[in-house]
mmCIF file of C-alpha atoms and ligand atoms in Angstrom:
data_model
loop_
_atom_site.group_PDB
_atom_site.id
_atom_site.type_symbol
_atom_site.label_atom_id
_atom_site.label_comp_id
_atom_site.label_asym_id
_atom_site.label_seq_id
_atom_site.Cartn_x
_atom_site.Cartn_y
_atom_site.Cartn_z
ATOM 1 C CA MET A 1 -308.984 -32.883 125.676
ATOM 2 C CA ARG A 2 -310.720 -31.162 122.805
ATOM 3 C CA ILE A 3 -309.914 -32.342 119.278
ATOM 4 C CA ASP A 4 -311.066 -30.570 116.104
ATOM 5 C CA VAL A 5 -310.638 -32.202 112.700
ATOM 6 C CA VAL A 6 -311.250 -30.395 109.406
ATOM 7 C CA SER A 7 -311.721 -32.536 106.272
ATOM 8 C CA ILE A 8 -313.628 -32.652 102.978
ATOM 9 C CA PHE A 9 -314.471 -36.247 103.928
ATOM 10 C CA PRO A 10 -315.825 -35.948 107.517
ATOM 11 C CA GLU A 11 -317.341 -39.413 107.215
ATOM 12 C CA TYR A 12 -313.783 -40.776 106.981
ATOM 13 C CA LEU A 13 -313.476 -40.024 110.711
ATOM 14 C CA ALA A 14 -316.554 -42.117 111.642
ATOM 15 C CA PRO A 15 -314.371 -44.937 113.087
ATOM 16 C CA LEU A 16 -313.532 -42.538 115.931
ATOM 17 C CA GLU A 17 -317.065 -43.198 117.206
ATOM 18 C CA LEU A 18 -316.115 -46.829 117.871
ATOM 19 C CA SER A 19 -314.266 -48.781 120.562
ATOM 20 C CA LEU A 20 -312.051 -47.075 123.145
ATOM 21 C CA ILE A 21 -312.014 -43.671 121.472
ATOM 22 C CA GLY A 22 -315.790 -43.756 121.064
ATOM 23 C CA LYS A 23 -316.182 -44.633 124.747
ATOM 24 C CA ALA A 24 -313.749 -41.859 125.736
ATOM 25 C CA ARG A 25 -316.047 -39.454 123.872
ATOM 26 C CA GLN A 26 -319.132 -40.797 125.665
ATOM 27 C CA ASP A 27 -317.274 -40.514 128.996
ATOM 28 C CA GLY A 28 -316.353 -36.901 128.286
ATOM 29 C CA ILE A 29 -312.606 -37.611 128.298
ATOM 30 C CA LEU A 30 -312.354 -36.697 124.625
ATOM 31 C CA ASP A 31 -314.394 -33.861 123.059
ATOM 32 C CA LEU A 32 -314.100 -34.510 119.310
ATOM 33 C CA HIS A 33 -315.502 -32.162 116.666
ATOM 34 C CA VAL A 34 -315.289 -32.987 112.953
ATOM 35 C CA HIS A 35 -315.843 -30.121 110.492
ATOM 36 C CA ASP A 36 -316.590 -30.329 106.765
ATOM 37 C CA LEU A 37 -314.254 -27.904 104.995
ATOM 38 C CA ARG A 38 -316.907 -27.351 102.300
ATOM 39 C CA SER A 39 -319.164 -25.723 104.899
ATOM 40 C CA PHE A 40 -316.624 -22.874 104.938
ATOM 41 C CA THR A 41 -316.845 -22.203 101.183
ATOM 42 C CA THR A 42 -318.982 -19.397 99.760
ATOM 43 C CA ASP A 43 -319.464 -20.332 96.093
ATOM 44 C CA ARG A 44 -322.333 -22.331 94.626
ATOM 45 C CA HIS A 45 -320.053 -25.285 93.837
ATOM 46 C CA ARG A 46 -318.449 -25.302 97.310
ATOM 47 C CA THR A 47 -315.005 -25.217 95.666
ATOM 48 C CA VAL A 48 -312.003 -26.213 97.794
ATOM 49 C CA ASP A 49 -309.298 -26.712 95.144
ATOM 50 C CA ASP A 50 -307.724 -25.080 92.114
ATOM 51 C CA THR A 51 -304.838 -25.571 89.681
ATOM 52 C CA PRO A 52 -301.271 -25.147 90.992
ATOM 53 C CA TYR A 53 -299.329 -21.949 90.258
ATOM 54 C CA GLY A 54 -296.177 -22.853 88.339
ATOM 55 C CA GLY A 55 -297.960 -25.758 86.657
ATOM 56 C CA GLY A 56 -297.751 -29.427 87.525
ATOM 57 C CA ALA A 57 -300.174 -32.285 87.935
ATOM 58 C CA GLY A 58 -303.176 -32.329 90.195
ATOM 59 C CA MET A 59 -304.940 -29.648 92.213
ATOM 60 C CA VAL A 60 -304.058 -27.638 95.317
ATOM 61 C CA MET A 61 -306.429 -26.794 98.184
ATOM 62 C CA LYS A 62 -307.511 -23.142 98.158
ATOM 63 C CA PRO A 63 -306.429 -21.006 101.161
ATOM 64 C CA GLU A 64 -309.660 -19.125 101.973
ATOM 65 C CA PRO A 65 -311.875 -22.044 103.053
ATOM 66 C CA TRP A 66 -309.052 -23.250 105.285
ATOM 67 C CA SER A 67 -308.607 -19.848 106.905
ATOM 68 C CA GLN A 68 -312.377 -19.692 107.638
ATOM 69 C CA ALA A 69 -312.411 -23.214 109.057
ATOM 70 C CA LEU A 70 -309.301 -22.786 111.202
ATOM 71 C CA THR A 71 -310.487 -19.407 112.501
ATOM 72 C CA ALA A 72 -313.702 -21.094 113.649
ATOM 73 C CA VAL A 73 -311.640 -23.813 115.347
ATOM 74 C CA ALA A 74 -309.362 -21.301 117.092
ATOM 75 C CA GLU A 75 -312.394 -19.285 118.264
ATOM 76 C CA ALA A 76 -313.969 -22.419 119.731
ATOM 77 C CA ARG A 77 -311.232 -22.407 122.351
ATOM 78 C CA ARG A 78 -310.747 -18.660 122.801
ATOM 79 C CA GLY A 79 -309.928 -17.739 126.366
ATOM 80 C CA HIS A 80 -307.965 -20.916 127.024
ATOM 81 C CA GLN A 81 -304.266 -20.815 127.795
ATOM 82 C CA GLY A 82 -301.732 -20.797 124.920
ATOM 83 C CA LYS A 83 -302.137 -21.550 121.240
ATOM 84 C CA PRO A 84 -303.808 -24.823 120.274
ATOM 85 C CA VAL A 85 -301.617 -27.262 118.364
ATOM 86 C CA LEU A 86 -302.491 -27.651 114.687
ATOM 87 C CA ILE A 87 -301.299 -30.957 113.274
ATOM 88 C CA VAL A 88 -301.063 -30.903 109.481
ATOM 89 C CA PRO A 89 -300.604 -34.453 108.170
ATOM 90 C CA SER A 90 -298.118 -34.314 105.295
ATOM 91 C CA PRO A 91 -295.604 -36.598 103.555
ATOM 92 C CA ALA A 92 -293.154 -33.753 104.225
ATOM 93 C CA GLY A 93 -293.812 -33.620 107.975
ATOM 94 C CA GLU A 94 -291.813 -34.656 111.027
ATOM 95 C CA ARG A 95 -292.247 -38.383 111.744
ATOM 96 C CA PHE A 96 -295.152 -39.319 114.031
ATOM 97 C CA THR A 97 -293.686 -41.352 116.912
ATOM 98 C CA GLN A 98 -294.819 -42.694 120.281
ATOM 99 C CA ALA A 99 -292.800 -39.885 121.857
ATOM 100 C CA LEU A 100 -294.784 -37.314 119.850
ATOM 101 C CA ALA A 101 -298.028 -39.091 120.807
ATOM 102 C CA HIS A 102 -297.086 -38.682 124.484
ATOM 103 C CA GLU A 103 -296.214 -35.021 123.908
ATOM 104 C CA LEU A 104 -299.555 -34.338 122.205
ATOM 105 C CA ALA A 105 -301.466 -36.214 124.923
ATOM 106 C CA GLY A 106 -300.423 -33.429 127.282
ATOM 107 C CA GLU A 107 -302.178 -30.759 125.229
ATOM 108 C CA GLU A 108 -305.601 -29.267 126.122
ATOM 109 C CA HIS A 109 -306.630 -28.784 122.482
ATOM 110 C CA LEU A 110 -305.487 -30.431 119.261
ATOM 111 C CA ALA A 111 -306.620 -29.439 115.777
ATOM 112 C CA PHE A 112 -305.989 -31.526 112.647
ATOM 113 C CA ALA A 113 -306.107 -30.180 109.079
ATOM 114 C CA CYS A 114 -306.721 -33.041 106.629
ATOM 115 C CA GLY A 115 -305.435 -32.059 103.221
ATOM 116 C CA ARG A 116 -306.303 -33.782 99.973
ATOM 117 C CA TYR A 117 -305.290 -33.476 96.292
ATOM 118 C CA GLU A 118 -301.611 -32.386 96.106
ATOM 119 C CA GLY A 119 -301.782 -30.587 99.423
ATOM 120 C CA ILE A 120 -302.867 -27.289 101.025
ATOM 121 C CA ASP A 121 -301.689 -23.850 99.754
ATOM 122 C CA GLU A 122 -298.502 -23.228 101.779
ATOM 123 C CA ARG A 123 -299.703 -19.753 102.782
ATOM 124 C CA VAL A 124 -302.329 -21.420 105.003
ATOM 125 C CA ILE A 125 -299.579 -23.096 107.016
ATOM 126 C CA GLU A 126 -297.748 -19.760 107.337
ATOM 127 C CA TRP A 127 -300.941 -17.845 108.275
ATOM 128 C CA ALA A 128 -302.039 -20.527 110.763
ATOM 129 C CA GLY A 129 -298.843 -19.887 112.749
ATOM 130 C CA GLU A 130 -300.492 -16.694 114.052
ATOM 131 C CA HIS A 131 -303.237 -18.697 115.753
ATOM 132 C CA PHE A 132 -301.746 -22.175 116.293
ATOM 133 C CA ASP A 133 -298.549 -24.017 117.093
ATOM 134 C CA VAL A 134 -298.369 -25.590 113.616
ATOM 135 C CA ARG A 135 -296.799 -29.073 113.313
ATOM 136 C CA PRO A 136 -296.595 -30.748 109.863
ATOM 137 C CA VAL A 137 -296.475 -34.475 110.731
ATOM 138 C CA SER A 138 -295.961 -37.593 108.595
ATOM 139 C CA LEU A 139 -297.350 -41.019 109.471
ATOM 140 C CA GLY A 140 -294.512 -42.732 107.600
ATOM 141 C CA ASP A 141 -292.388 -42.799 104.481
ATOM 142 C CA TYR A 142 -295.098 -43.716 101.978
ATOM 143 C CA VAL A 143 -297.716 -41.637 100.160
ATOM 144 C CA LEU A 144 -301.402 -41.614 101.107
ATOM 145 C CA ASN A 145 -304.178 -39.806 99.229
ATOM 146 C CA GLY A 146 -304.954 -37.443 102.067
ATOM 147 C CA GLY A 147 -304.576 -36.733 105.759
ATOM 148 C CA GLU A 148 -307.625 -38.576 107.141
ATOM 149 C CA VAL A 149 -305.981 -41.994 107.602
ATOM 150 C CA ALA A 150 -303.106 -40.302 109.399
ATOM 151 C CA VAL A 151 -305.537 -38.457 111.694
ATOM 152 C CA LEU A 152 -307.320 -41.701 112.571
ATOM 153 C CA ALA A 153 -303.983 -43.197 113.597
ATOM 154 C CA MET A 154 -302.785 -40.131 115.479
ATOM 155 C CA VAL A 155 -306.061 -39.595 117.370
ATOM 156 C CA GLU A 156 -306.049 -43.242 118.435
ATOM 157 C CA ALA A 157 -302.362 -43.144 119.458
ATOM 158 C CA VAL A 158 -302.874 -39.947 121.481
ATOM 159 C CA GLY A 159 -306.358 -40.753 122.812
ATOM 160 C CA ARG A 160 -305.331 -44.107 124.298
ATOM 161 C CA LEU A 161 -302.709 -42.315 126.411
ATOM 162 C CA LEU A 162 -305.288 -40.094 128.123
ATOM 163 C CA PRO A 163 -306.131 -41.072 131.727
ATOM 164 C CA GLY A 164 -309.242 -43.261 131.889
ATOM 165 C CA VAL A 165 -309.262 -44.359 128.236
ATOM 166 C CA VAL A 166 -307.399 -47.677 128.480
ATOM 167 C CA GLY A 167 -308.858 -49.957 131.199
ATOM 168 C CA ASN A 168 -305.542 -51.037 132.672
ATOM 169 C CA PRO A 169 -302.936 -48.213 132.560
ATOM 170 C CA GLU A 170 -300.292 -50.910 133.151
ATOM 171 C CA SER A 171 -300.765 -51.978 129.519
ATOM 172 C CA LEU A 172 -299.459 -48.585 128.409
ATOM 173 C CA VAL A 173 -296.165 -49.101 130.172
ATOM 174 C CA GLU A 174 -294.752 -52.140 128.360
ATOM 175 C CA GLU A 175 -295.599 -51.432 124.741
ATOM 176 C CA SER A 176 -293.583 -51.124 121.591
ATOM 177 C CA HIS A 177 -291.391 -48.055 121.471
ATOM 178 C CA SER A 178 -292.208 -47.045 125.064
ATOM 179 C CA ASP A 179 -288.613 -47.934 126.032
ATOM 180 C CA GLY A 180 -287.044 -47.569 122.595
ATOM 181 C CA LEU A 181 -287.407 -51.277 121.747
ATOM 182 C CA LEU A 182 -290.094 -53.399 120.092
ATOM 183 C CA GLU A 183 -292.431 -55.303 122.393
ATOM 184 C CA TYR A 184 -291.982 -58.949 123.406
ATOM 185 C CA PRO A 185 -294.293 -61.704 122.025
ATOM 186 C CA VAL A 186 -297.470 -62.517 123.966
ATOM 187 C CA TYR A 187 -299.309 -65.844 124.436
ATOM 188 C CA THR A 188 -302.554 -67.083 126.009
ATOM 189 C CA LYS A 189 -304.449 -70.367 126.463
ATOM 190 C CA PRO A 190 -304.304 -73.101 125.305
ATOM 191 C CA ALA A 191 -300.733 -74.023 126.380
ATOM 192 C CA VAL A 192 -300.455 -76.175 123.235
ATOM 193 C CA TRP A 193 -302.116 -75.055 120.011
ATOM 194 C CA ARG A 194 -301.731 -76.990 116.773
ATOM 195 C CA ASP A 195 -298.651 -78.705 118.267
ATOM 196 C CA ARG A 196 -297.125 -75.329 119.101
ATOM 197 C CA GLU A 197 -296.238 -74.848 122.774
ATOM 198 C CA VAL A 198 -296.095 -71.627 124.779
ATOM 199 C CA PRO A 199 -292.440 -70.951 125.802
ATOM 200 C CA ALA A 200 -291.978 -72.978 129.010
ATOM 201 C CA ILE A 201 -290.470 -70.043 130.922
ATOM 202 C CA LEU A 202 -293.857 -68.282 130.768
ATOM 203 C CA LEU A 203 -295.473 -71.209 132.621
ATOM 204 C CA SER A 204 -292.720 -71.341 135.289
ATOM 205 C CA GLY A 205 -294.099 -68.720 137.649
ATOM 206 C CA ASN A 206 -290.535 -67.385 138.004
ATOM 207 C CA HIS A 207 -291.222 -63.678 137.442
ATOM 208 C CA GLY A 208 -287.545 -62.718 137.424
ATOM 209 C CA LYS A 209 -286.727 -65.233 134.701
ATOM 210 C CA ILE A 210 -289.876 -64.268 132.779
ATOM 211 C CA ALA A 211 -288.873 -60.592 132.849
ATOM 212 C CA GLN A 212 -285.353 -61.553 131.673
ATOM 213 C CA TRP A 213 -286.749 -63.691 128.839
ATOM 214 C CA ARG A 214 -289.113 -60.900 127.742
ATOM 215 C CA ARG A 215 -286.278 -58.347 127.722
ATOM 216 C CA HIS A 216 -284.145 -60.690 125.623
ATOM 217 C CA GLU A 217 -287.044 -61.129 123.197
ATOM 218 C CA GLN A 218 -287.361 -57.369 122.903
ATOM 219 C CA PHE A 219 -283.702 -57.080 121.908
ATOM 220 C CA ARG A 220 -283.931 -60.100 119.558
ATOM 221 C CA ARG A 221 -286.992 -58.753 117.751
ATOM 222 C CA THR A 222 -285.637 -55.219 117.562
ATOM 223 C CA SER A 223 -282.294 -56.483 116.231
ATOM 224 C CA GLU A 224 -284.066 -58.573 113.553
ATOM 225 C CA ARG A 225 -286.825 -56.136 112.504
ATOM 226 C CA ARG A 226 -285.701 -52.618 113.453
ATOM 227 C CA PRO A 227 -281.897 -52.445 113.837
ATOM 228 C CA ASP A 228 -282.247 -48.689 113.357
ATOM 229 C CA LEU A 229 -283.961 -48.493 116.746
ATOM 230 C CA LEU A 230 -281.094 -50.373 118.376
ATOM 231 C CA GLU A 231 -278.608 -47.747 117.212
ATOM 232 C CA VAL A 232 -280.705 -45.037 118.879
ATOM 233 C CA PHE A 233 -281.250 -47.196 121.953
ATOM 234 C CA ASP A 234 -277.555 -47.969 122.380
ATOM 235 C CA ALA A 235 -276.552 -44.364 121.829
ATOM 236 C CA GLY A 236 -278.802 -43.325 124.652
ATOM 237 C CA LYS A 237 -279.108 -46.110 127.147
ATOM 238 C CA LEU A 238 -277.123 -49.292 127.370
ATOM 239 C CA PRO A 239 -273.489 -50.359 126.917
ATOM 240 C CA LYS A 240 -273.122 -52.838 124.030
ATOM 241 C CA ALA A 241 -272.555 -55.643 126.547
ATOM 242 C CA ASP A 242 -276.220 -55.471 127.603
ATOM 243 C CA ARG A 243 -277.401 -56.189 124.086
ATOM 244 C CA LEU A 244 -277.987 -59.711 122.773
ATOM 245 C CA ALA A 245 -275.228 -62.081 123.845
HETATM 246 C C1 JDH B 1 -295.594 -31.019 93.686
HETATM 247 N N1 JDH B 1 -295.950 -32.310 94.214
HETATM 248 C C2 JDH B 1 -294.778 -33.005 94.738
HETATM 249 C C3 JDH B 1 -295.171 -34.345 95.346
HETATM 250 N N2 JDH B 1 -296.211 -34.169 96.377
HETATM 251 C C4 JDH B 1 -296.484 -35.496 96.943
HETATM 252 C C5 JDH B 1 -297.872 -35.718 97.495
HETATM 253 C C6 JDH B 1 -298.383 -34.884 98.463
HETATM 254 C C7 JDH B 1 -299.680 -35.124 98.957
HETATM 255 C C8 JDH B 1 -300.394 -36.197 98.496
HETATM 256 C C9 JDH B 1 -301.756 -36.503 98.975
HETATM 257 N N3 JDH B 1 -302.015 -35.819 100.233
HETATM 258 C C10 JDH B 1 -302.767 -34.682 100.334
HETATM 259 C C11 JDH B 1 -302.800 -34.329 101.666
HETATM 260 C C12 JDH B 1 -302.064 -35.277 102.397
HETATM 261 C C13 JDH B 1 -301.763 -35.434 103.753
HETATM 262 C C14 JDH B 1 -300.959 -36.472 104.160
HETATM 263 C C15 JDH B 1 -300.435 -37.364 103.211
HETATM 264 C C16 JDH B 1 -299.509 -38.432 103.626
HETATM 265 N N4 JDH B 1 -298.939 -39.268 102.740
HETATM 266 N N5 JDH B 1 -298.108 -40.087 103.404
HETATM 267 C C17 JDH B 1 -298.108 -39.809 104.707
HETATM 268 N N6 JDH B 1 -297.356 -40.452 105.657
HETATM 269 C C18 JDH B 1 -299.003 -38.753 104.888
HETATM 270 C C19 JDH B 1 -299.268 -38.217 106.181
HETATM 271 N N7 JDH B 1 -299.459 -37.872 107.262
HETATM 272 C C20 JDH B 1 -300.768 -37.245 101.855
HETATM 273 C C21 JDH B 1 -301.575 -36.200 101.458
HETATM 274 C C22 JDH B 1 -299.884 -37.030 97.540
HETATM 275 C C23 JDH B 1 -298.603 -36.772 97.036
HETATM 276 C C24 JDH B 1 -297.362 -33.489 95.828
HETATM 277 C C25 JDH B 1 -296.974 -32.145 95.255
#
């Protein structure tokens, strides 16, 4: 997979050189290119923002540098099948979910446009639709100062799903949200730590009972912390009787 990221703070994406994503890049699984939006400006001050039409606080990102940057990104993959996906992090985007991460992991080429200030001139999003499958995406219902943090999270969530990135693919199967529920608690040695014991069932060697206990813990945790997920889960999968007794 090729990933292009455009930002006025390219150094913000440096953590993608570390750990599993960094290794995926060294192994050639992930081909990541980070572009400085200011390198696509033409004025002496390398201007990327201006005041908003209609008034209001803050500044808006100018359209022309973005069109130059995104044209360069689209041309980098010319000749490949279909339009690349352009993810535009935004508080007004569709919610980023594990399901969306899986969907994006199936793409050949992902591009990310990291806005700053009060956002990117809306005409860029409209224009980009001629060259990309444009997806405004939100990391969550809170406000960040720009798109870079969201891109770090999304690239990690997508990258770890690519074959060969995570050592044991089994660990991708039983994780939070993979089956619509939160994950069960995990424990390791020592069996007793500061007078706290590991749940005895986990030491029993009875794999059927362990699986049952873990499933129950998933429902208990989800019911306590994310009842909203249970509504979705029940609507789609299990009769009420299979929920917590
Ligand atoms: C007229 N006013 C009406 C209020 N808006 C609100 C607003 C819009 C942007 C920003 C800062 N910002 C700039 C680019 C950018 C990208 C992503 C995110 C982001 N925040 N939270 C997420 N989950 C995000 C993600 N993913 C924030 C961003 C701040 C405040 C401004 C215009």
